[in-house]
C-alpha cells in the first residue's frame, strides 16, 4: 500500500500533454508562483490521500488513454510515492508518463535525491520550470510561460503540437 496526497484526478485530460491523459494533480507546492493556475494545490495539508492502486485501476479501465501526467502542486515533493506509481504504470500498462515540475531539471539533479533521480529515469518527459506570469504565453503547447521546457527523458516520439 502506497499513498499519494492529491488535489484530484482528471480521467480524460487533453490539456496536460498530447493525447488523452489521466492527470494526477498532487497536493502541496513550495513555489507559490504568482497567478498560478493551480493555486488550490499549494497547501501541503489540503487535498486527500489516495492509494496508488486506485489510480492504476482507473488508468487500466480507460482504454482511450495514451498517457498519464503528474502535475501539481509539485510532484517532486512526494518523489517516493510518485516513483512507486510510475514503476507500476510502466510495469502494468503501455502508457507514457509526463511529469510537470516547478524545479528545473538542473535543480532536480542537484538535489541528489535517489527517489527523484529514479523518478526522472522512469518518466518519459519532464516539463520543467516555475510559471512566470511575465513570460505567460498561451500559444505554447502544454506550458504556461516561455521559460518552461519540454525535456525528453527517454527516446520516444510524440507530437507535442497537438
N, C-alpha and C. Protein backbone atom coordinates (compact mmCIF):
# COMPACT_ATOMS: atom_id res chain seq x y z
N UNK A 1 0.84 -1.18 0.00
CA UNK A 1 0.00 0.00 0.00
C UNK A 1 0.89 1.25 0.00
N UNK A 2 0.63 2.14 -0.97
CA UNK A 2 1.39 3.37 -1.07
C UNK A 2 0.42 4.50 -1.39
N UNK A 3 0.47 5.55 -0.58
CA UNK A 3 -0.46 6.65 -0.75
C UNK A 3 0.21 7.90 -1.30
N UNK A 4 -0.56 8.65 -2.06
CA UNK A 4 -0.20 9.98 -2.53
C UNK A 4 -1.18 10.96 -1.92
N UNK A 5 -0.74 12.18 -1.65
CA UNK A 5 -1.66 13.26 -1.28
C UNK A 5 -1.92 14.04 -2.56
N UNK A 6 -3.18 14.04 -3.00
CA UNK A 6 -3.52 14.68 -4.26
C UNK A 6 -4.62 15.72 -4.08
N UNK A 7 -4.70 16.61 -5.05
CA UNK A 7 -5.79 17.58 -5.12
C UNK A 7 -6.94 16.99 -5.93
N UNK A 8 -6.61 16.06 -6.83
CA UNK A 8 -7.64 15.42 -7.63
C UNK A 8 -7.07 14.69 -8.83
N UNK A 9 -7.97 14.04 -9.55
CA UNK A 9 -7.64 13.30 -10.77
C UNK A 9 -8.55 13.79 -11.89
N UNK A 10 -8.00 13.86 -13.09
CA UNK A 10 -8.81 14.12 -14.29
C UNK A 10 -8.59 12.93 -15.19
N UNK A 11 -9.67 12.22 -15.50
CA UNK A 11 -9.57 10.94 -16.20
C UNK A 11 -9.42 11.09 -17.71
N UNK A 12 -9.71 12.25 -18.27
CA UNK A 12 -9.69 12.38 -19.73
C UNK A 12 -9.20 13.76 -20.16
N UNK A 13 -8.04 14.14 -19.66
CA UNK A 13 -7.48 15.45 -19.95
C UNK A 13 -6.87 15.48 -21.35
N UNK A 14 -7.09 16.60 -22.05
CA UNK A 14 -6.43 16.83 -23.33
C UNK A 14 -5.54 18.07 -23.27
N UNK A 15 -5.37 18.62 -22.06
CA UNK A 15 -4.57 19.84 -21.90
C UNK A 15 -3.28 19.62 -21.10
N UNK A 16 -3.04 18.42 -20.63
CA UNK A 16 -1.87 18.13 -19.79
C UNK A 16 -0.84 17.26 -20.50
N UNK A 17 -0.82 17.37 -21.81
CA UNK A 17 0.10 16.59 -22.64
C UNK A 17 -0.65 16.06 -23.84
N UNK A 18 0.08 15.55 -24.82
CA UNK A 18 -0.54 15.05 -26.04
C UNK A 18 -1.44 13.84 -25.79
N UNK A 19 -2.50 13.76 -26.56
CA UNK A 19 -3.43 12.65 -26.46
C UNK A 19 -4.32 12.78 -25.24
N UNK A 20 -5.09 11.75 -24.99
CA UNK A 20 -5.95 11.71 -23.81
C UNK A 20 -5.13 11.18 -22.64
N UNK A 21 -5.22 11.89 -21.51
CA UNK A 21 -4.35 11.57 -20.38
C UNK A 21 -5.14 11.48 -19.08
N UNK A 22 -4.67 10.64 -18.20
CA UNK A 22 -5.11 10.66 -16.81
C UNK A 22 -4.13 11.58 -16.10
N UNK A 23 -4.64 12.65 -15.51
CA UNK A 23 -3.76 13.60 -14.83
C UNK A 23 -3.95 13.49 -13.33
N UNK A 24 -2.83 13.32 -12.65
CA UNK A 24 -2.79 13.24 -11.19
C UNK A 24 -2.27 14.59 -10.69
N UNK A 25 -3.15 15.36 -10.06
CA UNK A 25 -2.77 16.65 -9.50
C UNK A 25 -2.36 16.46 -8.05
N UNK A 26 -1.06 16.50 -7.80
CA UNK A 26 -0.60 16.28 -6.44
C UNK A 26 -0.90 17.51 -5.58
N UNK A 27 -0.96 17.31 -4.30
CA UNK A 27 -1.24 18.38 -3.34
C UNK A 27 0.05 18.78 -2.66
N UNK A 28 0.31 20.07 -2.61
CA UNK A 28 1.48 20.62 -1.95
C UNK A 28 2.47 21.17 -2.96
N UNK A 29 2.84 22.44 -2.77
CA UNK A 29 3.81 23.06 -3.65
C UNK A 29 4.52 24.19 -2.92
N UNK A 30 5.85 24.19 -2.94
CA UNK A 30 6.61 25.23 -2.26
C UNK A 30 6.84 26.48 -3.10
N UNK A 31 6.52 26.44 -4.39
CA UNK A 31 6.90 27.52 -5.30
C UNK A 31 6.03 28.77 -5.19
N UNK A 32 4.72 28.58 -4.99
CA UNK A 32 3.78 29.70 -4.90
C UNK A 32 3.96 30.70 -6.03
N UNK A 33 3.98 30.22 -7.25
CA UNK A 33 4.14 31.09 -8.41
C UNK A 33 2.99 32.10 -8.49
N UNK A 34 3.33 33.32 -8.78
CA UNK A 34 2.34 34.40 -8.93
C UNK A 34 1.36 34.02 -10.04
N UNK A 35 0.07 34.10 -9.73
CA UNK A 35 -1.02 33.78 -10.66
C UNK A 35 -1.01 32.33 -11.13
N UNK A 36 -0.57 31.44 -10.27
CA UNK A 36 -0.56 30.00 -10.58
C UNK A 36 -1.97 29.54 -10.96
N UNK A 37 -2.05 28.72 -11.99
CA UNK A 37 -3.33 28.16 -12.44
C UNK A 37 -3.91 27.18 -11.43
N UNK A 38 -3.05 26.55 -10.62
CA UNK A 38 -3.49 25.54 -9.66
C UNK A 38 -3.16 25.95 -8.23
N UNK A 39 -3.43 27.19 -7.88
CA UNK A 39 -3.06 27.70 -6.55
C UNK A 39 -3.70 26.88 -5.42
N UNK A 40 -4.84 26.26 -5.69
CA UNK A 40 -5.51 25.45 -4.66
C UNK A 40 -4.69 24.22 -4.27
N UNK A 41 -3.66 23.90 -5.04
CA UNK A 41 -2.83 22.72 -4.74
C UNK A 41 -1.62 23.06 -3.87
N UNK A 42 -1.44 24.31 -3.49
CA UNK A 42 -0.22 24.72 -2.77
C UNK A 42 -0.16 24.20 -1.34
N UNK A 43 -1.28 24.18 -0.64
CA UNK A 43 -1.31 23.79 0.77
C UNK A 43 -0.96 22.30 0.93
N UNK A 44 0.12 22.02 1.63
CA UNK A 44 0.56 20.63 1.81
C UNK A 44 -0.42 19.82 2.67
N UNK A 45 -1.28 20.48 3.41
CA UNK A 45 -2.26 19.77 4.25
C UNK A 45 -3.61 19.62 3.57
N UNK A 46 -3.76 20.22 2.37
CA UNK A 46 -5.03 20.14 1.65
C UNK A 46 -5.17 18.83 0.91
N UNK A 47 -6.19 18.77 0.07
CA UNK A 47 -6.42 17.59 -0.75
C UNK A 47 -6.79 16.37 0.06
N UNK A 48 -6.46 15.20 -0.47
CA UNK A 48 -6.79 13.94 0.20
C UNK A 48 -5.78 12.87 -0.20
N UNK A 49 -5.73 11.83 0.59
CA UNK A 49 -4.82 10.72 0.28
C UNK A 49 -5.55 9.69 -0.57
N UNK A 50 -4.78 9.10 -1.49
CA UNK A 50 -5.31 8.05 -2.35
C UNK A 50 -4.25 6.98 -2.50
N UNK A 51 -4.68 5.74 -2.48
CA UNK A 51 -3.77 4.62 -2.70
C UNK A 51 -3.45 4.55 -4.19
N UNK A 52 -2.20 4.32 -4.54
CA UNK A 52 -1.85 4.29 -5.95
C UNK A 52 -2.56 3.15 -6.69
N UNK A 53 -2.98 2.12 -5.99
CA UNK A 53 -3.77 1.04 -6.62
C UNK A 53 -5.02 1.61 -7.28
N UNK A 54 -5.63 2.59 -6.64
CA UNK A 54 -6.85 3.21 -7.17
C UNK A 54 -6.54 3.94 -8.48
N UNK A 55 -5.40 4.59 -8.55
CA UNK A 55 -5.01 5.31 -9.76
C UNK A 55 -4.70 4.33 -10.88
N UNK A 56 -3.99 3.26 -10.57
CA UNK A 56 -3.68 2.23 -11.57
C UNK A 56 -4.96 1.61 -12.11
N UNK A 57 -5.90 1.28 -11.24
CA UNK A 57 -7.17 0.71 -11.68
C UNK A 57 -7.90 1.65 -12.62
N UNK A 58 -7.95 2.92 -12.27
CA UNK A 58 -8.61 3.92 -13.12
C UNK A 58 -7.92 4.01 -14.48
N UNK A 59 -6.60 4.00 -14.50
CA UNK A 59 -5.85 4.08 -15.76
C UNK A 59 -6.13 2.86 -16.64
N UNK A 60 -6.17 1.69 -16.05
CA UNK A 60 -6.40 0.47 -16.82
C UNK A 60 -7.81 0.40 -17.40
N UNK A 61 -8.77 1.02 -16.72
CA UNK A 61 -10.16 0.99 -17.19
C UNK A 61 -10.38 1.88 -18.41
N UNK A 62 -9.59 2.94 -18.54
CA UNK A 62 -9.79 3.90 -19.63
C UNK A 62 -8.93 3.51 -20.82
N UNK A 63 -9.51 2.82 -21.77
CA UNK A 63 -8.78 2.31 -22.94
C UNK A 63 -8.41 3.42 -23.93
N UNK A 64 -8.91 4.63 -23.73
CA UNK A 64 -8.61 5.74 -24.63
C UNK A 64 -7.35 6.51 -24.23
N UNK A 65 -6.80 6.19 -23.07
CA UNK A 65 -5.64 6.93 -22.58
C UNK A 65 -4.39 6.63 -23.42
N UNK A 66 -3.60 7.68 -23.64
CA UNK A 66 -2.29 7.48 -24.25
C UNK A 66 -1.18 7.69 -23.22
N UNK A 67 -1.55 8.30 -22.09
CA UNK A 67 -0.53 8.52 -21.08
C UNK A 67 -1.09 9.03 -19.77
N UNK A 68 -0.18 9.18 -18.82
CA UNK A 68 -0.51 9.71 -17.50
C UNK A 68 0.39 10.91 -17.26
N UNK A 69 -0.18 11.95 -16.67
CA UNK A 69 0.56 13.16 -16.36
C UNK A 69 0.55 13.38 -14.86
N UNK A 70 1.74 13.65 -14.33
CA UNK A 70 1.88 14.05 -12.92
C UNK A 70 1.99 15.57 -12.92
N UNK A 71 1.04 16.22 -12.29
CA UNK A 71 1.02 17.67 -12.25
C UNK A 71 0.89 18.12 -10.82
N UNK A 72 0.65 19.38 -10.63
CA UNK A 72 0.64 19.83 -9.25
C UNK A 72 -0.26 21.00 -8.99
N UNK A 73 0.21 21.36 -7.84
CA UNK A 73 1.24 21.07 -6.87
C UNK A 73 2.61 20.74 -7.48
N UNK A 74 3.44 20.17 -6.66
CA UNK A 74 4.80 19.80 -7.05
C UNK A 74 5.03 18.32 -6.80
N UNK A 75 4.98 17.49 -7.88
CA UNK A 75 5.18 16.05 -7.71
C UNK A 75 6.51 15.69 -7.04
N UNK A 76 7.54 16.50 -7.23
CA UNK A 76 8.85 16.16 -6.67
C UNK A 76 8.91 16.34 -5.15
N UNK A 77 7.84 16.83 -4.56
CA UNK A 77 7.76 16.88 -3.09
C UNK A 77 7.26 15.56 -2.52
N UNK A 78 6.81 14.65 -3.38
CA UNK A 78 6.40 13.30 -2.99
C UNK A 78 7.09 12.28 -3.90
N UNK A 79 8.40 12.34 -4.00
CA UNK A 79 9.08 11.52 -5.02
C UNK A 79 8.96 10.02 -4.80
N UNK A 80 8.96 9.57 -3.57
CA UNK A 80 8.89 8.13 -3.30
C UNK A 80 7.54 7.56 -3.78
N UNK A 81 6.45 8.24 -3.48
CA UNK A 81 5.13 7.76 -3.88
C UNK A 81 4.93 7.88 -5.39
N UNK A 82 5.38 8.99 -6.00
CA UNK A 82 5.25 9.12 -7.45
C UNK A 82 6.14 8.12 -8.17
N UNK A 83 7.29 7.79 -7.59
CA UNK A 83 8.14 6.76 -8.17
C UNK A 83 7.43 5.40 -8.14
N UNK A 84 6.82 5.09 -7.02
CA UNK A 84 6.07 3.82 -6.92
C UNK A 84 4.96 3.77 -7.97
N UNK A 85 4.25 4.88 -8.14
CA UNK A 85 3.19 4.94 -9.14
C UNK A 85 3.79 4.78 -10.55
N UNK A 86 4.85 5.50 -10.84
CA UNK A 86 5.47 5.43 -12.17
C UNK A 86 5.94 4.02 -12.49
N UNK A 87 6.55 3.35 -11.53
CA UNK A 87 7.02 1.98 -11.75
C UNK A 87 5.85 1.05 -12.07
N UNK A 88 4.77 1.21 -11.35
CA UNK A 88 3.58 0.38 -11.60
C UNK A 88 2.99 0.68 -12.99
N UNK A 89 2.95 1.95 -13.35
CA UNK A 89 2.43 2.32 -14.67
C UNK A 89 3.25 1.64 -15.76
N UNK A 90 4.57 1.71 -15.63
CA UNK A 90 5.45 1.12 -16.64
C UNK A 90 5.35 -0.40 -16.66
N UNK A 91 5.16 -1.02 -15.49
CA UNK A 91 5.10 -2.48 -15.41
C UNK A 91 3.76 -3.03 -15.88
N UNK A 92 2.68 -2.26 -15.70
CA UNK A 92 1.34 -2.82 -15.91
C UNK A 92 0.57 -2.22 -17.08
N UNK A 93 1.11 -1.18 -17.72
CA UNK A 93 0.40 -0.56 -18.84
C UNK A 93 1.41 -0.21 -19.93
N UNK A 94 0.90 0.26 -21.05
CA UNK A 94 1.78 0.77 -22.11
C UNK A 94 1.70 2.29 -22.21
N UNK A 95 1.32 2.93 -21.12
CA UNK A 95 1.13 4.38 -21.10
C UNK A 95 2.46 5.11 -20.89
N UNK A 96 2.58 6.27 -21.54
CA UNK A 96 3.75 7.11 -21.29
C UNK A 96 3.49 8.03 -20.11
N UNK A 97 4.55 8.61 -19.56
CA UNK A 97 4.44 9.44 -18.37
C UNK A 97 5.09 10.80 -18.61
N UNK A 98 4.32 11.84 -18.35
CA UNK A 98 4.83 13.22 -18.35
C UNK A 98 4.77 13.70 -16.91
N UNK A 99 5.84 14.35 -16.47
CA UNK A 99 5.87 14.92 -15.13
C UNK A 99 6.14 16.42 -15.23
N UNK A 100 5.27 17.21 -14.65
CA UNK A 100 5.49 18.65 -14.52
C UNK A 100 6.24 18.89 -13.22
N UNK A 101 7.15 19.87 -13.24
CA UNK A 101 7.82 20.29 -12.02
C UNK A 101 8.16 21.76 -12.12
N UNK A 102 7.97 22.48 -11.03
CA UNK A 102 8.40 23.87 -10.96
C UNK A 102 9.91 23.99 -10.84
N UNK A 103 10.55 22.90 -10.47
CA UNK A 103 12.01 22.87 -10.43
C UNK A 103 12.53 22.64 -11.85
N UNK A 104 13.67 23.19 -12.17
CA UNK A 104 14.31 22.86 -13.44
C UNK A 104 14.98 21.50 -13.31
N UNK A 105 15.26 20.90 -14.44
CA UNK A 105 15.96 19.62 -14.44
C UNK A 105 17.28 19.74 -13.68
N UNK A 106 17.98 20.83 -13.89
CA UNK A 106 19.27 21.03 -13.23
C UNK A 106 19.10 21.13 -11.71
N UNK A 107 18.05 21.80 -11.25
CA UNK A 107 17.78 21.89 -9.81
C UNK A 107 17.47 20.51 -9.24
N UNK A 108 16.69 19.73 -9.98
CA UNK A 108 16.35 18.38 -9.52
C UNK A 108 17.60 17.51 -9.44
N UNK A 109 18.46 17.60 -10.41
CA UNK A 109 19.70 16.82 -10.41
C UNK A 109 20.61 17.23 -9.25
N UNK A 110 20.64 18.51 -8.93
CA UNK A 110 21.49 19.00 -7.84
C UNK A 110 20.98 18.54 -6.47
N UNK A 111 19.70 18.20 -6.38
CA UNK A 111 19.16 17.71 -5.10
C UNK A 111 19.79 16.39 -4.71
N UNK A 112 20.25 15.64 -5.71
CA UNK A 112 20.90 14.35 -5.46
C UNK A 112 20.04 13.44 -4.59
N UNK A 113 18.74 13.44 -4.87
CA UNK A 113 17.79 12.59 -4.15
C UNK A 113 17.58 11.32 -4.98
N UNK A 114 17.91 10.15 -4.45
CA UNK A 114 17.78 8.91 -5.23
C UNK A 114 16.37 8.67 -5.77
N UNK A 115 15.33 9.03 -5.01
CA UNK A 115 13.95 8.82 -5.48
C UNK A 115 13.64 9.76 -6.65
N UNK A 116 14.08 11.00 -6.56
CA UNK A 116 13.86 11.95 -7.66
C UNK A 116 14.63 11.49 -8.89
N UNK A 117 15.87 11.08 -8.71
CA UNK A 117 16.68 10.61 -9.84
C UNK A 117 16.03 9.41 -10.53
N UNK A 118 15.54 8.47 -9.74
CA UNK A 118 14.90 7.29 -10.34
C UNK A 118 13.56 7.65 -10.97
N UNK A 119 12.84 8.60 -10.37
CA UNK A 119 11.58 9.05 -10.98
C UNK A 119 11.86 9.67 -12.34
N UNK A 120 12.89 10.50 -12.43
CA UNK A 120 13.26 11.08 -13.73
C UNK A 120 13.65 9.99 -14.73
N UNK A 121 14.32 8.95 -14.26
CA UNK A 121 14.70 7.84 -15.13
C UNK A 121 13.49 7.04 -15.61
N UNK A 122 12.41 7.07 -14.84
CA UNK A 122 11.22 6.28 -15.16
C UNK A 122 10.25 7.05 -16.06
N UNK A 123 10.18 8.36 -15.88
CA UNK A 123 9.27 9.18 -16.69
C UNK A 123 9.81 9.32 -18.11
N UNK A 124 8.89 9.62 -19.04
CA UNK A 124 9.26 9.80 -20.44
C UNK A 124 9.63 11.25 -20.75
N UNK A 125 8.90 12.20 -20.15
CA UNK A 125 9.16 13.62 -20.37
C UNK A 125 9.01 14.39 -19.08
N UNK A 126 9.76 15.47 -19.00
CA UNK A 126 9.66 16.41 -17.90
C UNK A 126 9.33 17.77 -18.49
N UNK A 127 8.32 18.42 -17.95
CA UNK A 127 8.05 19.82 -18.28
C UNK A 127 8.47 20.59 -17.04
N UNK A 128 9.55 21.37 -17.19
CA UNK A 128 10.18 21.95 -16.01
C UNK A 128 10.08 23.47 -15.97
N UNK A 129 10.32 24.00 -14.79
CA UNK A 129 10.38 25.44 -14.58
C UNK A 129 9.13 26.00 -13.95
N UNK A 130 9.34 27.00 -13.13
CA UNK A 130 8.22 27.67 -12.47
C UNK A 130 7.41 28.47 -13.50
N UNK A 131 6.13 28.64 -13.23
CA UNK A 131 5.31 29.53 -14.04
C UNK A 131 5.72 30.96 -13.72
N UNK A 132 6.01 31.74 -14.76
CA UNK A 132 6.38 33.14 -14.60
C UNK A 132 5.36 33.96 -15.37
N UNK A 133 4.50 34.67 -14.65
CA UNK A 133 3.39 35.38 -15.29
C UNK A 133 3.89 36.39 -16.32
N UNK A 134 5.04 36.99 -16.09
CA UNK A 134 5.58 37.95 -17.05
C UNK A 134 5.99 37.29 -18.38
N UNK A 135 6.17 35.97 -18.34
CA UNK A 135 6.54 35.21 -19.55
C UNK A 135 5.37 34.36 -20.05
N UNK A 136 4.18 34.63 -19.56
CA UNK A 136 2.98 33.87 -19.94
C UNK A 136 2.81 33.90 -21.45
N UNK A 137 2.55 32.71 -22.03
CA UNK A 137 2.38 32.59 -23.47
C UNK A 137 1.37 31.48 -23.74
N UNK A 138 0.16 31.87 -24.08
CA UNK A 138 -0.92 30.90 -24.30
C UNK A 138 -0.78 30.14 -25.61
N UNK A 139 0.19 30.50 -26.45
CA UNK A 139 0.39 29.79 -27.70
C UNK A 139 1.28 28.57 -27.54
N UNK A 140 1.93 28.43 -26.40
CA UNK A 140 2.83 27.30 -26.17
C UNK A 140 2.02 26.04 -25.84
N UNK A 141 2.31 24.94 -26.50
CA UNK A 141 1.59 23.71 -26.14
C UNK A 141 2.02 23.21 -24.76
N UNK A 142 1.03 23.01 -23.90
CA UNK A 142 1.19 22.33 -22.61
C UNK A 142 2.09 23.04 -21.62
N UNK A 143 2.32 24.33 -21.82
CA UNK A 143 3.12 25.12 -20.89
C UNK A 143 2.43 26.47 -20.71
N UNK A 144 2.72 27.12 -19.59
CA UNK A 144 2.10 28.41 -19.32
C UNK A 144 3.00 29.60 -19.58
N UNK A 145 4.31 29.40 -19.47
CA UNK A 145 5.24 30.51 -19.69
C UNK A 145 6.44 30.02 -20.49
N UNK A 146 7.06 30.97 -21.20
CA UNK A 146 8.09 30.61 -22.18
C UNK A 146 9.39 30.08 -21.57
N UNK A 147 9.58 30.23 -20.27
CA UNK A 147 10.77 29.67 -19.63
C UNK A 147 10.64 28.16 -19.39
N UNK A 148 9.44 27.63 -19.43
CA UNK A 148 9.23 26.21 -19.16
C UNK A 148 9.64 25.39 -20.38
N UNK A 149 10.29 24.26 -20.11
CA UNK A 149 10.83 23.41 -21.17
C UNK A 149 10.16 22.04 -21.18
N UNK A 150 10.05 21.47 -22.36
CA UNK A 150 9.66 20.07 -22.52
C UNK A 150 10.95 19.31 -22.76
N UNK A 151 11.27 18.42 -21.82
CA UNK A 151 12.54 17.69 -21.88
C UNK A 151 12.25 16.21 -22.06
N UNK A 152 12.78 15.66 -23.14
CA UNK A 152 12.64 14.24 -23.41
C UNK A 152 13.62 13.48 -22.52
N UNK A 153 13.10 12.62 -21.66
CA UNK A 153 13.93 11.84 -20.75
C UNK A 153 14.23 10.45 -21.30
N UNK A 154 13.39 10.01 -22.24
CA UNK A 154 13.58 8.72 -22.90
C UNK A 154 13.43 8.97 -24.40
N UNK A 155 13.93 8.08 -25.20
CA UNK A 155 13.85 8.23 -26.65
C UNK A 155 12.46 7.78 -27.12
N UNK A 156 11.52 8.71 -27.09
CA UNK A 156 10.15 8.45 -27.52
C UNK A 156 9.76 9.48 -28.57
N UNK A 157 8.85 9.11 -29.42
CA UNK A 157 8.34 10.10 -30.36
C UNK A 157 6.91 10.42 -29.97
N UNK A 158 6.61 11.69 -29.97
CA UNK A 158 5.27 12.15 -29.62
C UNK A 158 5.08 13.49 -30.31
N UNK A 159 3.87 13.73 -30.75
CA UNK A 159 3.56 15.00 -31.41
C UNK A 159 3.13 16.01 -30.35
N UNK A 160 4.03 16.93 -30.02
CA UNK A 160 3.77 17.90 -28.98
C UNK A 160 2.99 19.11 -29.47
N UNK A 161 2.65 19.12 -30.75
CA UNK A 161 1.90 20.26 -31.30
C UNK A 161 0.41 20.13 -31.10
N UNK A 162 -0.06 18.95 -30.70
CA UNK A 162 -1.50 18.77 -30.52
C UNK A 162 -1.83 18.67 -29.05
